[in-house]
Amino acid sequence: IITMDDIVREGDPILRVVTEPVSMPPSQEDREEMAAMLRFLRYSQDPEMSKKYKLRAGVGLSANQVGLNKRMFAALLTDDQGNEKEYAMYNPKIVSYSVSMTYLPESEGCLSVDRAVQGFVPRYEKVKILTYDEQGNERKLRFKGFDAIVMQHEMDHLNGIMFFDHINKEHPFKLPSGVQISS
Ligand SMILES: O=C(O)C[C@@H](Cc1ccccc1)[C@H](O)SCc1ccccc1
Ligand code: NI
């Protein structure tokens, strides 16, 4: 299983690569790796398993965070009915986004970053993502709010971008002017 030892930390060059698209439909290997990434996220959100395997809670995990130069990430979100929703995102692409922006007041964290980074990370409030599923079918998915933030955080990983790249160096808590902000 994937444990924290398998997660590469900032400074590792693979966190700065633009990852390679995976074949369509995904290979057996791609699907097995995705299953392991989703399992990590499930265990990381489970009180017993996270304690047993010393896992940091995660809602998303990109392939390059576990050393794989592959354009895919896993996400484990909870819908407003409280049901767990698994996302296996192969070759995802943001195809449209809202004018309005959002951000997490407590800033963002990252399983690959073992330090607290201060500052606001501006994100689109809504995103539409074109992605492929396990069978290679094209899917158009829409996300807003926290789920949209997760998707953007993971999409960034696939493009070698870290969340702190978005923080304004001079004024970390300054929000982009001129656009509507909801937090
Ligand atoms: O490092 C990763 O990519 C996983 C991050 C993704 C993430 C961070 C901040 C905001 C949205 C997504 C981990 O999920 S950080 C841990 C975490 C857990 C629950 C809620 C927020 C952050
Ligand atoms: Ni991250």
Short mmCIF file of C-alpha atoms and ligand atoms in Angstrom, two decimals:
data_model
loop_
_atom_site.label_atom_id
_atom_site.label_comp_id
_atom_site.label_asym_id
_atom_site.label_seq_id
_atom_site.Cartn_x
_atom_site.Cartn_y
_atom_site.Cartn_z
CA ILE A 1 0.00 0.00 0.00
CA ILE A 2 1.06 3.66 -0.36
CA THR A 3 2.37 5.20 2.87
CA MET A 4 3.86 8.63 3.61
CA ASP A 5 7.31 7.18 2.77
CA ASP A 6 6.13 6.81 -0.85
CA ILE A 7 5.13 10.48 -1.13
CA VAL A 8 7.90 12.64 -2.59
CA ARG A 9 8.56 15.94 -0.80
CA GLU A 10 9.23 19.44 -2.12
CA GLY A 11 12.68 19.65 -3.66
CA ASP A 12 12.19 16.42 -5.59
CA PRO A 13 12.35 17.44 -9.28
CA ILE A 14 9.40 15.23 -10.24
CA LEU A 15 7.13 17.74 -8.47
CA ARG A 16 8.22 20.29 -11.08
CA VAL A 17 7.65 18.26 -14.27
CA VAL A 18 4.74 18.63 -16.68
CA THR A 19 3.56 15.04 -16.46
CA GLU A 20 3.14 12.76 -19.50
CA PRO A 21 -0.37 11.90 -20.71
CA VAL A 22 -1.38 8.30 -19.99
CA SER A 23 -2.50 6.03 -22.86
CA MET A 24 -6.22 5.90 -23.57
CA PRO A 25 -7.79 3.67 -22.38
CA PRO A 26 -5.58 3.59 -19.27
CA SER A 27 -3.34 0.50 -19.02
CA GLN A 28 -3.71 -2.21 -16.39
CA GLU A 29 -0.71 -0.65 -14.63
CA ASP A 30 -2.28 2.85 -14.72
CA ARG A 31 -5.50 1.50 -13.23
CA GLU A 32 -3.69 -0.42 -10.49
CA GLU A 33 -1.68 2.68 -9.55
CA MET A 34 -4.84 4.80 -9.50
CA ALA A 35 -6.55 2.22 -7.25
CA ALA A 36 -3.59 2.41 -4.84
CA MET A 37 -3.77 6.24 -4.80
CA LEU A 38 -7.50 6.14 -4.06
CA ARG A 39 -6.91 3.55 -1.34
CA PHE A 40 -4.31 5.85 0.24
CA LEU A 41 -6.87 8.69 0.33
CA ARG A 42 -9.58 6.44 1.84
CA TYR A 43 -7.20 5.13 4.54
CA SER A 44 -5.88 8.65 5.21
CA GLN A 45 -9.43 9.77 6.04
CA ASP A 46 -10.15 6.71 8.22
CA PRO A 47 -9.37 7.17 11.96
CA GLU A 48 -8.05 3.63 12.52
CA MET A 49 -6.16 3.19 9.25
CA SER A 50 -4.61 6.68 9.31
CA LYS A 51 -3.33 5.97 12.83
CA LYS A 52 -2.19 2.45 11.95
CA TYR A 53 -0.21 3.56 8.87
CA LYS A 54 0.61 7.10 10.17
CA LEU A 55 -1.04 8.77 7.17
CA ARG A 56 -1.68 12.53 6.81
CA ALA A 57 -5.29 13.17 5.78
CA GLY A 58 -5.60 13.84 2.08
CA VAL A 59 -8.44 14.67 -0.28
CA GLY A 60 -6.30 14.50 -3.42
CA LEU A 61 -3.11 12.82 -4.64
CA SER A 62 -1.37 13.23 -7.99
CA ALA A 63 0.71 10.51 -9.66
CA ASN A 64 3.91 12.58 -9.57
CA GLN A 65 3.53 12.91 -5.79
CA VAL A 66 4.22 9.16 -5.65
CA GLY A 67 7.04 9.40 -8.17
CA LEU A 68 5.07 8.55 -11.33
CA ASN A 69 5.45 10.81 -14.37
CA LYS A 70 1.81 10.24 -15.39
CA ARG A 71 -0.96 12.73 -16.08
CA MET A 72 -3.46 11.39 -13.56
CA PHE A 73 -4.66 12.09 -10.04
CA ALA A 74 -7.06 10.66 -7.47
CA ALA A 75 -9.49 12.67 -5.35
CA LEU A 76 -11.83 11.63 -2.53
CA LEU A 77 -14.51 14.23 -1.86
CA THR A 78 -17.70 14.29 0.19
CA ASP A 79 -20.92 15.53 -1.43
CA ASP A 80 -23.42 17.70 0.44
CA GLN A 81 -25.35 14.57 1.45
CA GLY A 82 -22.18 13.41 3.21
CA ASN A 83 -21.52 10.59 0.71
CA GLU A 84 -17.92 9.82 -0.24
CA LYS A 85 -17.19 10.40 -3.93
CA GLU A 86 -14.08 8.89 -5.59
CA TYR A 87 -12.53 10.55 -8.66
CA ALA A 88 -10.01 8.73 -10.88
CA MET A 89 -8.89 11.54 -13.20
CA TYR A 90 -6.92 10.45 -16.31
CA ASN A 91 -5.50 13.20 -18.55
CA PRO A 92 -7.74 15.85 -16.97
CA LYS A 93 -7.97 19.34 -18.47
CA ILE A 94 -9.67 22.47 -17.16
CA VAL A 95 -11.80 23.59 -20.14
CA SER A 96 -13.59 26.52 -18.53
CA TYR A 97 -13.70 28.44 -15.27
CA SER A 98 -15.63 31.18 -13.52
CA VAL A 99 -14.67 34.85 -13.40
CA SER A 100 -15.26 34.74 -9.63
CA MET A 101 -12.39 33.52 -7.48
CA THR A 102 -12.25 31.81 -4.10
CA TYR A 103 -9.62 30.78 -1.54
CA LEU A 104 -9.22 28.86 1.70
CA PRO A 105 -8.97 31.35 4.57
CA GLU A 106 -6.57 28.93 6.33
CA SER A 107 -4.40 28.75 3.15
CA GLU A 108 -3.61 25.36 1.59
CA GLY A 109 -1.46 22.44 2.66
CA CYS A 110 0.20 19.72 0.61
CA LEU A 111 1.17 16.14 1.36
CA SER A 112 4.49 16.92 -0.34
CA VAL A 113 5.17 19.99 1.81
CA ASP A 114 6.22 19.40 5.43
CA ARG A 115 5.90 23.00 6.54
CA ALA A 116 3.07 25.47 7.05
CA VAL A 117 3.01 28.15 4.33
CA GLN A 118 1.14 31.37 5.07
CA GLY A 119 -0.86 33.24 2.49
CA PHE A 120 -3.94 33.08 0.32
CA VAL A 121 -4.00 30.85 -2.76
CA PRO A 122 -6.44 32.41 -5.27
CA ARG A 123 -8.49 29.76 -7.09
CA TYR A 124 -11.36 29.83 -9.58
CA GLU A 125 -14.65 29.41 -7.74
CA LYS A 126 -15.98 27.04 -10.43
CA VAL A 127 -14.17 24.84 -12.95
CA LYS A 128 -15.29 22.52 -15.72
CA ILE A 129 -12.90 19.62 -16.28
CA LEU A 130 -12.70 17.38 -19.33
CA THR A 131 -11.27 14.02 -18.22
CA TYR A 132 -11.28 10.32 -19.13
CA ASP A 133 -12.48 7.41 -17.00
CA GLU A 134 -11.06 3.89 -16.55
CA GLN A 135 -12.64 2.76 -19.84
CA GLY A 136 -11.28 5.75 -21.75
CA ASN A 137 -14.67 7.48 -21.99
CA GLU A 138 -14.63 11.27 -22.08
CA ARG A 139 -16.30 12.92 -19.08
CA LYS A 140 -17.16 16.59 -18.46
CA LEU A 141 -17.27 17.34 -14.73
CA ARG A 142 -18.16 20.59 -12.97
CA PHE A 143 -16.85 21.56 -9.51
CA LYS A 144 -17.36 24.57 -7.28
CA GLY A 145 -16.12 25.79 -3.89
CA PHE A 146 -13.85 23.45 -1.93
CA ASP A 147 -14.12 20.67 -4.54
CA ALA A 148 -13.00 23.12 -7.23
CA ILE A 149 -10.02 24.09 -5.05
CA VAL A 150 -9.01 20.43 -4.67
CA MET A 151 -9.25 19.86 -8.42
CA GLN A 152 -7.12 22.94 -9.16
CA HIS A 153 -4.54 21.96 -6.52
CA GLU A 154 -4.21 18.50 -8.14
CA MET A 155 -4.26 19.82 -11.72
CA ASP A 156 -1.37 22.12 -10.69
CA HIS A 157 0.67 19.10 -9.52
CA LEU A 158 0.32 17.55 -13.00
CA ASN A 159 1.82 20.77 -14.41
CA GLY A 160 4.67 21.01 -11.89
CA ILE A 161 3.00 23.85 -9.96
CA MET A 162 2.95 23.98 -6.13
CA PHE A 163 0.21 25.84 -4.23
CA PHE A 164 2.66 28.37 -2.78
CA ASP A 165 3.60 29.45 -6.33
CA HIS A 166 0.27 31.31 -6.33
CA ILE A 167 0.86 33.25 -3.09
CA ASN A 168 1.67 36.93 -3.59
CA LYS A 169 5.30 37.22 -2.36
CA GLU A 170 5.08 40.89 -1.21
CA HIS A 171 1.58 40.70 0.25
CA PRO A 172 0.70 37.04 1.03
CA PHE A 173 -2.81 37.93 2.21
CA LYS A 174 -3.59 40.26 -0.67
CA LEU A 175 -6.30 38.92 -2.92
CA PRO A 176 -6.32 39.61 -6.65
CA SER A 177 -8.08 42.95 -7.15
CA GLY A 178 -10.85 43.42 -9.65
CA VAL A 179 -12.44 40.00 -9.33
CA GLN A 180 -15.30 38.89 -7.15
CA ILE A 181 -14.04 36.86 -4.19
CA SER A 182 -16.07 34.41 -2.13
CA SER A 183 -14.38 32.28 0.54
O1 LIG B 1 -0.95 17.42 -1.53
C1 LIG B 1 -1.98 17.17 -2.14
O2 LIG B 1 -2.12 17.31 -3.34
C2 LIG B 1 -3.18 16.78 -1.33
C3 LIG B 1 -3.73 17.95 -0.60
C4 LIG B 1 -4.76 18.57 -1.51
C5 LIG B 1 -5.36 19.86 -1.07
C6 LIG B 1 -4.73 20.75 -0.22
C7 LIG B 1 -5.35 21.95 0.14
C8 LIG B 1 -6.60 22.27 -0.36
C9 LIG B 1 -7.23 21.38 -1.20
C10 LIG B 1 -6.61 20.19 -1.56
C11 LIG B 1 -4.19 17.39 0.74
O3 LIG B 1 -5.50 17.00 0.66
S1 LIG B 1 -3.86 18.47 2.06
C12 LIG B 1 -4.74 17.88 3.38
C13 LIG B 1 -6.16 18.31 3.41
C14 LIG B 1 -7.10 17.43 3.90
C15 LIG B 1 -8.42 17.81 3.98
C16 LIG B 1 -8.82 19.08 3.59
C17 LIG B 1 -7.88 19.98 3.10
C18 LIG B 1 -6.54 19.59 3.01
NI NI B 2 -0.38 19.00 -2.98
#
